[in-house]
Tab-separated table of C-alpha atoms in Angstrom:
chain	number	residue	atom	x	y	z
A	734	UNK	CA	-14.597	107.596	-37.793
A	735	UNK	CA	-15.016	108.922	-34.283
A	736	UNK	CA	-15.935	112.531	-33.538
A	737	UNK	CA	-15.202	113.671	-29.975
A	738	UNK	CA	-16.697	116.977	-28.892
A	739	UNK	CA	-17.138	119.158	-25.836
A	740	UNK	CA	-18.976	122.402	-25.198
A	741	UNK	CA	-18.791	125.297	-22.783
A	742	UNK	CA	-21.981	127.309	-22.412
A	743	UNK	CA	-23.764	130.298	-20.909
A	744	UNK	CA	-25.029	128.127	-18.058
A	745	UNK	CA	-27.189	125.116	-17.317
A	746	UNK	CA	-30.692	124.211	-18.506
A	747	UNK	CA	-33.668	124.894	-16.250
A	748	UNK	CA	-35.036	121.423	-17.073
A	749	UNK	CA	-32.506	118.659	-17.818
A	750	UNK	CA	-35.237	116.477	-19.340
A	751	UNK	CA	-36.560	119.108	-21.754
A	752	UNK	CA	-36.437	118.234	-25.450
A	753	UNK	CA	-33.799	119.827	-27.635
A	754	UNK	CA	-36.611	121.720	-29.383
A	755	UNK	CA	-37.245	123.745	-26.190
A	756	UNK	CA	-34.771	126.395	-27.284
A	757	UNK	CA	-35.447	128.707	-24.329
A	758	UNK	CA	-34.406	125.938	-21.945
A	759	UNK	CA	-31.001	125.131	-23.419
A	760	UNK	CA	-28.063	127.489	-22.805
A	761	UNK	CA	-26.077	129.022	-25.618
A	762	UNK	CA	-22.798	127.704	-26.980
A	763	UNK	CA	-19.713	129.655	-25.862
A	764	UNK	CA	-16.932	127.245	-26.918
A	765	UNK	CA	-16.842	124.119	-29.081
A	766	UNK	CA	-13.826	121.839	-29.295
A	767	UNK	CA	-13.668	118.647	-31.313
A	768	UNK	CA	-11.285	115.908	-32.404
A	769	UNK	CA	-11.915	113.508	-35.270
A	770	UNK	CA	-10.137	110.147	-35.336
A	771	UNK	CA	-10.140	107.251	-37.751
A	772	UNK	CA	-11.094	103.794	-36.473
A	773	UNK	CA	-7.434	103.023	-35.648
A	774	UNK	CA	-7.066	105.983	-33.297
A	775	UNK	CA	-5.229	108.303	-35.691
A	776	UNK	CA	-6.201	111.958	-35.337
A	777	UNK	CA	-7.657	113.308	-38.585
A	778	UNK	CA	-8.752	116.814	-37.612
A	779	UNK	CA	-9.297	119.068	-34.640
A	780	UNK	CA	-10.855	122.399	-33.832
A	781	UNK	CA	-11.368	124.771	-30.948
A	782	UNK	CA	-13.677	127.749	-31.361
A	783	UNK	CA	-14.876	130.475	-29.041
A	784	UNK	CA	-18.230	131.721	-30.310
A	785	UNK	CA	-18.891	135.428	-30.826
A	786	UNK	CA	-22.070	136.195	-28.844
A	787	UNK	CA	-24.898	137.395	-31.049
A	788	UNK	CA	-28.142	138.010	-29.195
A	789	UNK	CA	-26.997	136.576	-25.876
A	790	UNK	CA	-24.759	137.447	-22.943
A	791	UNK	CA	-22.219	135.262	-21.162
A	792	UNK	CA	-23.001	135.574	-17.442
A	793	UNK	CA	-20.185	136.125	-14.970
A	794	UNK	CA	-21.167	132.922	-13.126
A	795	UNK	CA	-20.424	130.952	-16.308
A	796	UNK	CA	-17.242	132.898	-17.085
A	797	UNK	CA	-16.017	132.081	-13.585
A	798	UNK	CA	-16.205	128.381	-14.511
A	799	UNK	CA	-14.774	128.304	-18.050
A	800	UNK	CA	-12.831	131.567	-18.149
A	801	UNK	CA	-14.502	132.976	-21.270
A	802	UNK	CA	-15.892	136.415	-20.505
A	803	UNK	CA	-18.424	138.158	-22.708
A	804	UNK	CA	-15.723	140.664	-23.719
A	805	UNK	CA	-13.235	137.922	-24.590
A	806	UNK	CA	-15.843	136.167	-26.727
A	807	UNK	CA	-16.686	139.418	-28.528
A	808	UNK	CA	-12.994	140.068	-29.247
A	809	UNK	CA	-11.781	136.527	-30.000
A	810	UNK	CA	-14.958	134.725	-31.005
A	811	UNK	CA	-15.905	133.504	-34.449
A	812	UNK	CA	-19.258	133.439	-36.216
A	813	UNK	CA	-21.492	130.663	-34.881
A	814	UNK	CA	-22.903	129.755	-38.291
A	815	UNK	CA	-19.483	128.987	-39.785
A	816	UNK	CA	-18.648	126.751	-36.799
A	817	UNK	CA	-22.007	124.969	-37.071
A	818	UNK	CA	-21.543	124.385	-40.808
A	819	UNK	CA	-18.097	122.872	-40.271
A	820	UNK	CA	-19.171	120.749	-37.303
A	821	UNK	CA	-22.263	119.522	-39.164
A	822	UNK	CA	-20.084	118.224	-42.006
A	823	UNK	CA	-17.847	116.426	-39.486
A	824	UNK	CA	-20.897	114.773	-37.903
A	825	UNK	CA	-22.063	113.597	-41.312
A	826	UNK	CA	-18.616	112.091	-42.009
A	827	UNK	CA	-18.394	110.260	-38.662
A	828	UNK	CA	-19.924	106.976	-37.571
A	829	UNK	CA	-19.668	107.510	-33.803
A	830	UNK	CA	-19.905	110.598	-31.603
A	831	UNK	CA	-18.119	110.590	-28.232
A	832	UNK	CA	-18.509	113.028	-25.328
A	833	UNK	CA	-18.239	113.092	-21.559
A	834	UNK	CA	-21.860	113.900	-20.627
A	835	UNK	CA	-23.250	113.313	-24.102
A	836	UNK	CA	-26.824	114.074	-23.046
A	837	UNK	CA	-25.814	117.676	-22.278
A	838	UNK	CA	-23.426	118.311	-25.175
A	839	UNK	CA	-25.706	116.798	-27.813
A	840	UNK	CA	-28.593	118.998	-26.659
A	841	UNK	CA	-26.437	122.120	-26.685
A	842	UNK	CA	-25.319	121.430	-30.251
A	843	UNK	CA	-28.762	120.235	-31.329
A	844	UNK	CA	-30.416	123.386	-30.017
A	845	UNK	CA	-27.836	125.549	-31.826
A	846	UNK	CA	-28.479	123.658	-35.075
A	847	UNK	CA	-32.220	124.210	-34.660
A	848	UNK	CA	-31.828	127.908	-33.771
A	849	UNK	CA	-29.874	128.390	-36.992
A	850	UNK	CA	-32.429	126.502	-39.104
A	851	UNK	CA	-30.138	123.522	-39.729
A	852	UNK	CA	-30.957	119.831	-39.571
A	853	UNK	CA	-29.907	118.222	-36.293
A	854	UNK	CA	-28.155	115.047	-37.475
A	855	UNK	CA	-26.863	114.071	-34.010
A	856	UNK	CA	-29.784	111.760	-33.046
A	857	UNK	CA	-29.131	109.515	-36.065
A	858	UNK	CA	-25.544	108.785	-35.024
A	859	UNK	CA	-24.159	106.138	-32.693
A	860	UNK	CA	-23.136	107.862	-29.471
A	861	UNK	CA	-20.793	106.912	-26.623
A	862	UNK	CA	-20.858	108.795	-23.332
A	863	UNK	CA	-17.643	108.276	-21.390
A	864	UNK	CA	-19.405	109.523	-18.262
A	865	UNK	CA	-22.355	107.134	-18.242
A	866	UNK	CA	-20.459	104.159	-19.650
A	867	UNK	CA	-17.773	104.261	-16.923
A	868	UNK	CA	-19.939	104.619	-13.809
A	869	UNK	CA	-19.409	100.998	-12.751
A	870	UNK	CA	-15.734	101.111	-13.757
A	871	UNK	CA	-14.975	104.144	-11.571
A	872	UNK	CA	-17.175	102.944	-8.675
A	873	UNK	CA	-17.456	106.341	-6.977
A	874	UNK	CA	-20.012	106.236	-4.183
A	875	UNK	CA	-22.991	108.562	-4.536
A	876	UNK	CA	-26.319	109.010	-2.777
A	877	UNK	CA	-28.013	106.160	-4.660
A	878	UNK	CA	-25.207	103.815	-5.629
A	879	UNK	CA	-22.352	104.832	-7.889
A	880	UNK	CA	-22.373	108.378	-9.237
A	881	UNK	CA	-21.448	109.475	-12.722
A	882	UNK	CA	-17.714	110.245	-12.727
A	883	UNK	CA	-16.439	113.701	-13.521
A	884	UNK	CA	-13.966	113.687	-16.397
A	885	UNK	CA	-11.155	114.434	-13.940
A	886	UNK	CA	-12.192	111.431	-11.815
A	887	UNK	CA	-12.219	109.099	-14.823
A	888	UNK	CA	-8.840	110.428	-15.954
A	889	UNK	CA	-7.378	109.891	-12.487
A	890	UNK	CA	-8.783	106.346	-12.293
A	891	UNK	CA	-7.149	105.450	-15.621
A	892	UNK	CA	-3.827	107.280	-15.353
A	893	UNK	CA	-3.292	108.046	-11.633
A	894	UNK	CA	-2.800	111.778	-12.231
A	895	UNK	CA	-4.987	114.829	-12.823
A	896	UNK	CA	-5.088	117.056	-15.865
A	897	UNK	CA	-5.058	120.857	-15.741
A	898	UNK	CA	-7.564	123.410	-16.999
A	899	UNK	CA	-10.777	121.423	-16.648
A	900	UNK	CA	-13.740	123.352	-18.102
A	901	UNK	CA	-11.787	124.449	-21.139
A	902	UNK	CA	-13.425	122.537	-23.989
A	903	UNK	CA	-10.112	121.991	-25.830
A	904	UNK	CA	-8.411	120.544	-22.746
A	905	UNK	CA	-11.479	118.510	-21.789
A	906	UNK	CA	-11.881	116.943	-25.223
A	907	UNK	CA	-8.235	115.881	-25.335
A	908	UNK	CA	-8.681	114.252	-21.918
A	909	UNK	CA	-11.911	112.592	-23.100
A	910	UNK	CA	-10.199	111.150	-26.174
A	911	UNK	CA	-7.234	109.946	-24.115
A	912	UNK	CA	-9.612	108.228	-21.670
A	913	UNK	CA	-11.705	106.719	-24.479
A	914	UNK	CA	-8.750	105.135	-26.265
A	915	UNK	CA	-7.417	103.740	-22.977
A	916	UNK	CA	-10.858	102.368	-22.063
A	917	UNK	CA	-11.047	100.773	-25.484
A	918	UNK	CA	-7.530	99.340	-25.129
A	919	UNK	CA	-8.539	97.789	-21.811
A	920	UNK	CA	-11.772	96.412	-23.302
A	921	UNK	CA	-13.973	98.429	-20.952
A	922	UNK	CA	-15.963	100.097	-23.737
């Protein structure tokens, strides 16, 4: 089984290379969206959760990117622990985790597991990052060779059209899954 996931957060880490155990470095989870597929590409389950802030604020700079204000999260959000419990069971029932920018998303989820006193089972799983694994496929010039493609750039390369509402975890994870299955169909990953 494949578990695709995407996060929206309170911001960015101060140090991108910090370990997941450096809880003060890693931003807090604001939204988690996931899709679980069997090995044949059939969707098994899905979820999209805004997290109710408890002990943290959602800065306006972050809300401007993903559209989830602190007030919206307080009114529409759900308890983080229940989301973590559910997501943890999905991880344990999946062979492969897939994300666009896995190194960020896995640290966000790992730090939330650790903050809540749970075991972080992400490191033990096989992981596929659609961002890093498609750098040479997309061939987008950067300062030092090809740059990592944004999800929208990968989507455009594969399908010749953009998708709307980037930086909404539910929209992004559907685009990631669509790209992954097409990349797999083409034998690229």
